[in-house]
XYZ file of N, CA, C and O in Angstrom:
352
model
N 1.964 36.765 -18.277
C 1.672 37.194 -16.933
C 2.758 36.672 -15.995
O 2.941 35.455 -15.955
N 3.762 37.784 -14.961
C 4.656 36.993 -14.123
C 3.828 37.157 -12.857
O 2.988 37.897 -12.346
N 4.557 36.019 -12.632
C 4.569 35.748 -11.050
C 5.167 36.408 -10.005
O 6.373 36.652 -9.985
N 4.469 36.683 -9.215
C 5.136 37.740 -7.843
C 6.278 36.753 -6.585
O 6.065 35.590 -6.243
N 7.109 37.376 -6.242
C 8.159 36.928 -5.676
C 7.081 35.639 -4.699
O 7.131 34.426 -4.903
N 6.276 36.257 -3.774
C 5.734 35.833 -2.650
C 4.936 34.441 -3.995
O 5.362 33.301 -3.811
N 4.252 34.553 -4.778
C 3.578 33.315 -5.533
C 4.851 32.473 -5.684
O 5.030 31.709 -4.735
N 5.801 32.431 -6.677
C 6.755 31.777 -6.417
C 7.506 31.030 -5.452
O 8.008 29.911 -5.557
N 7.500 31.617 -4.754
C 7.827 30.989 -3.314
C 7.087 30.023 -2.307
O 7.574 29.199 -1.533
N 5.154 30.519 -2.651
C 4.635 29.679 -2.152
C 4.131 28.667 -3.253
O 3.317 27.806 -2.919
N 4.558 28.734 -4.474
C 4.813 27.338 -5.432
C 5.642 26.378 -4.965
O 5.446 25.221 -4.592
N 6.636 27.083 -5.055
C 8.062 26.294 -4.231
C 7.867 25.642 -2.852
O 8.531 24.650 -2.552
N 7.336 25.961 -2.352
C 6.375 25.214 -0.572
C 5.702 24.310 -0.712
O 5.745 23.293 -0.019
N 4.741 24.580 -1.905
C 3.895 23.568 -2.279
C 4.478 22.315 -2.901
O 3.932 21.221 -2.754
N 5.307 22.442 -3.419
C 6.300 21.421 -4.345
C 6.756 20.710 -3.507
O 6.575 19.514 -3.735
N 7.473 21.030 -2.292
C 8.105 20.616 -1.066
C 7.938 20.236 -0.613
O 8.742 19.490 -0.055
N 6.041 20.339 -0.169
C 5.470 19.756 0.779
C 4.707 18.175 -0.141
O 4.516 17.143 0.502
N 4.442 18.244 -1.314
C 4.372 17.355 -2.035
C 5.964 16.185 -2.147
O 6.160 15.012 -1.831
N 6.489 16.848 -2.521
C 8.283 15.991 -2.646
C 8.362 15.068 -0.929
O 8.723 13.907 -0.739
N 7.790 16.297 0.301
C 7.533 15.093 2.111
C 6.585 14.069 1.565
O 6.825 12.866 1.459
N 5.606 14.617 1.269
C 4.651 13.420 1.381
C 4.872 12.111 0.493
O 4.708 10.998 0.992
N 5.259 12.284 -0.871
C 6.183 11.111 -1.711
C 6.856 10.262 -1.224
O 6.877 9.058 -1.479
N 7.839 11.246 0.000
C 9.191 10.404 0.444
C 8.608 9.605 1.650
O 9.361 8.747 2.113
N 7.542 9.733 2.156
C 7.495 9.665 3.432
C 7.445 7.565 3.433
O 8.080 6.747 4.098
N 6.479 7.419 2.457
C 6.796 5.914 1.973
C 8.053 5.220 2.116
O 8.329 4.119 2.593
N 8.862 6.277 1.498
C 10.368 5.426 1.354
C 11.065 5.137 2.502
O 11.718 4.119 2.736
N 10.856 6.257 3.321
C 11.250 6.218 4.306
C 11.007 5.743 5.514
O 11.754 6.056 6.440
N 9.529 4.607 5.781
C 8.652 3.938 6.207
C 9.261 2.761 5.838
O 9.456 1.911 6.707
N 9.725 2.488 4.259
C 9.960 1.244 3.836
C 11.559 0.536 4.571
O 11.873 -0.567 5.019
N 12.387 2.081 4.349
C 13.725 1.495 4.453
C 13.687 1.454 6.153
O 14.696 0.873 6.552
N 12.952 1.831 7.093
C 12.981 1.599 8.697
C 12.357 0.505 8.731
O 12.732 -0.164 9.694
N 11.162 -0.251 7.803
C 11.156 -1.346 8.112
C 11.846 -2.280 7.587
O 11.770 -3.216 8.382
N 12.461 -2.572 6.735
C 13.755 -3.273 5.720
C 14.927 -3.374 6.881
O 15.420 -4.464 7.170
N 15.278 -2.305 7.438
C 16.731 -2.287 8.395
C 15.939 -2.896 9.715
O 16.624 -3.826 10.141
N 14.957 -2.748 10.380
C 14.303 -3.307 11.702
C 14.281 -4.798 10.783
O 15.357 -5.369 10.961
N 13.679 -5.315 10.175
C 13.148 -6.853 9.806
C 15.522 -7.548 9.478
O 16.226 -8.434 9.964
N 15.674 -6.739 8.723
C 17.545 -7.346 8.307
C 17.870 -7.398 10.223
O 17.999 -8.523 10.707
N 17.924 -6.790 10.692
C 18.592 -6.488 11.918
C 18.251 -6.840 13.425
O 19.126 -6.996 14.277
N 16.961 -6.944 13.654
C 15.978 -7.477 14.793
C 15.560 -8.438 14.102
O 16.209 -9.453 14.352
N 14.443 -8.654 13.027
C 13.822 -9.757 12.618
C 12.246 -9.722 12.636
O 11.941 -10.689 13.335
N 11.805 -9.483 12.478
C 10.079 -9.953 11.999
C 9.787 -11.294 12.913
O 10.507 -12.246 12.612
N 9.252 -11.424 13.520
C 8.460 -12.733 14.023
C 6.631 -12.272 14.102
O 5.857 -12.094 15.042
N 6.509 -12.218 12.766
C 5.290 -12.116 12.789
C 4.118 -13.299 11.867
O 4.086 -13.667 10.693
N 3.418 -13.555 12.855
C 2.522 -15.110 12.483
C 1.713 -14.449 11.134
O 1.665 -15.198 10.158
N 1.438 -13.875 11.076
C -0.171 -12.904 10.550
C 0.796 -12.179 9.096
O 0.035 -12.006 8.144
N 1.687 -11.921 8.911
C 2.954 -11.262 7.757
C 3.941 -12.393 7.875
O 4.888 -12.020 8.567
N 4.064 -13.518 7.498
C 5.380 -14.395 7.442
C 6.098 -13.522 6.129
O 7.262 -13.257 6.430
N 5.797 -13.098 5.009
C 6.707 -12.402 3.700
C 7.876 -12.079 4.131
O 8.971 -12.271 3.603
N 7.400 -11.184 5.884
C 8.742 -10.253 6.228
C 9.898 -10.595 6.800
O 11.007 -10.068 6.891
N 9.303 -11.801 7.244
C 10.406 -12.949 7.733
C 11.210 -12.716 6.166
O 11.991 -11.835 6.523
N 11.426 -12.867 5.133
C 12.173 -13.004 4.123
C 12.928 -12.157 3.643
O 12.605 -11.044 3.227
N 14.233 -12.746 3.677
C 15.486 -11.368 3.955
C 15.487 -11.340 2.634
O 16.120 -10.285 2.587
N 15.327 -11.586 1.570
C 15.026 -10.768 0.329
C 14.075 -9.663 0.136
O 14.384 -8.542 -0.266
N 13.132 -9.983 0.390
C 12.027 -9.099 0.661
C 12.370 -7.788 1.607
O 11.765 -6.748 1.348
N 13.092 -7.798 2.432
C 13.821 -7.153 3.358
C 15.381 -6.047 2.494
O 15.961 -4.965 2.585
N 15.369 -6.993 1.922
C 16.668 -6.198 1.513
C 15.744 -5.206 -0.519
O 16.206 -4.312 -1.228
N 14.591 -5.926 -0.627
C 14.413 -5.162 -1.511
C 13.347 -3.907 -0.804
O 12.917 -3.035 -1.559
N 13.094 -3.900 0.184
C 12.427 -2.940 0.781
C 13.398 -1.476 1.180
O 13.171 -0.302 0.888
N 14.725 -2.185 2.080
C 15.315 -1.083 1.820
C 16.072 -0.649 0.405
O 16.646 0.438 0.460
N 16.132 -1.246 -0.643
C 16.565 -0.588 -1.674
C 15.768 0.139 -2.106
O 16.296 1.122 -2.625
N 14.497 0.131 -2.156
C 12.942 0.726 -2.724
C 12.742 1.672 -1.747
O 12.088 2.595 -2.233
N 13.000 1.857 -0.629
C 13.323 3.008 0.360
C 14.227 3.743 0.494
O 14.110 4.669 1.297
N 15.423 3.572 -0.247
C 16.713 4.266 -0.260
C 16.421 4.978 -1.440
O 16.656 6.181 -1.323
N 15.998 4.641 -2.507
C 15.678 5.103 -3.970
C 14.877 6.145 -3.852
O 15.020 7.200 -4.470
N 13.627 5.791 -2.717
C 12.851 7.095 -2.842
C 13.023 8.312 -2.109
O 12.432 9.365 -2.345
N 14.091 8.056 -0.965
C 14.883 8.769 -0.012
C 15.646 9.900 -0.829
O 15.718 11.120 -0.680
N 16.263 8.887 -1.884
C 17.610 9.572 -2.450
C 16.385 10.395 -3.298
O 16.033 11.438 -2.747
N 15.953 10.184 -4.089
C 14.762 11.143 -5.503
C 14.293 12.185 -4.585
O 14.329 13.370 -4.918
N 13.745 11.699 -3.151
C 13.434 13.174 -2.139
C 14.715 13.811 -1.982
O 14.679 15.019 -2.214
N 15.651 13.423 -1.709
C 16.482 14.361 -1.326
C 16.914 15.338 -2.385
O 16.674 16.542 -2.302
N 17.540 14.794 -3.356
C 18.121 15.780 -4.402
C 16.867 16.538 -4.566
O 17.049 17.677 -4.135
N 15.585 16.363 -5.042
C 14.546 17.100 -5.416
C 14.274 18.266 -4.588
O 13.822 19.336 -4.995
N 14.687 17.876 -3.015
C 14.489 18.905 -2.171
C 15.933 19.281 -2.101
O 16.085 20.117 -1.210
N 17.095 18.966 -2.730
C 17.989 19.930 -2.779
C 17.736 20.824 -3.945
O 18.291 21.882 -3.649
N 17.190 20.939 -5.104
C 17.056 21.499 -6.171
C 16.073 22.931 -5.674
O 16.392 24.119 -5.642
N 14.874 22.300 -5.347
C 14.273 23.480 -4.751
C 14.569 24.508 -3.747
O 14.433 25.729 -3.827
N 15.037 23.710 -2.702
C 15.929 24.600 -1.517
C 16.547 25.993 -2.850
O 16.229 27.179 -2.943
N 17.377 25.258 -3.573
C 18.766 26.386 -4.135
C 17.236 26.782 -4.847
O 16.714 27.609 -4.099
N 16.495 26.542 -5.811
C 15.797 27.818 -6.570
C 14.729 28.688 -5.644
O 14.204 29.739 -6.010
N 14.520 28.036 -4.382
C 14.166 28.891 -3.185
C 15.077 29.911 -2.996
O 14.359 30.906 -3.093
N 16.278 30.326 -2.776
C 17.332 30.730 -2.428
C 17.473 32.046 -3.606
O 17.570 33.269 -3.506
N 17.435 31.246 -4.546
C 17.457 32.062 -5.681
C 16.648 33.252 -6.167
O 16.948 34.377 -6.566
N 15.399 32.527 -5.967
C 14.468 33.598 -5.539
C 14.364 35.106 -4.484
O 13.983 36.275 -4.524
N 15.023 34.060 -3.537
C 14.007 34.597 -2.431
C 15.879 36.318 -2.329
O 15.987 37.438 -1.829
N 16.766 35.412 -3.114
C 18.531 36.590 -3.327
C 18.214 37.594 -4.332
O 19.130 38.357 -4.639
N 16.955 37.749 -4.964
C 16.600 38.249 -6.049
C 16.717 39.868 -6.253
O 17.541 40.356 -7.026
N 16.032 40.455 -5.671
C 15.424 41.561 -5.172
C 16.383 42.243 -3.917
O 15.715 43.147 -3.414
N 17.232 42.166 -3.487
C 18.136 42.377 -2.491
C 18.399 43.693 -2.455
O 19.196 44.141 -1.631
């Protein structure tokens, strides 16, 4: 059984919108990693974040999931594209 241009496409949306919501963590992590390295944390109630290790592994663990969103949503973009050049 194939799939119709329009199903495909809204697979591909769905994938996308799953691949935002994944990244959205990472990208939470590495704004707070660069705010705590750069301003500083003075927080009584979270002392951890005071700790520029902790800081610097936050933005690596935020850059990682940044980078896995991005290419993933570059992959789809082009088989979006691909699709959508199909039928022309």
């Amino acid at each position: 059984m194939s799939q119709t241009k329009e199903q495909k496409l809204a697979d591909i949306q769905k994938k996308m919108t799953m691949v935002a919501v994944i990244d959205f963590p990472g990208t939470l992590l590495m704004a707070a990693g660069l705010y705590g390295i750069f301003a500083g944390f003075n927080i009584a109630t979270m002392p951890i974040l005071d700790n520029a290790n902790v800081q610097y592994v936050m933005v690596a663990i935020g850059g990682v999931t940044m980078m896995w969103g991005m290419v993933k949503m570059m992959q789809l973009a082009k088989l979006k594209q691909q699709i959508m050049s199909e039928d022309l």
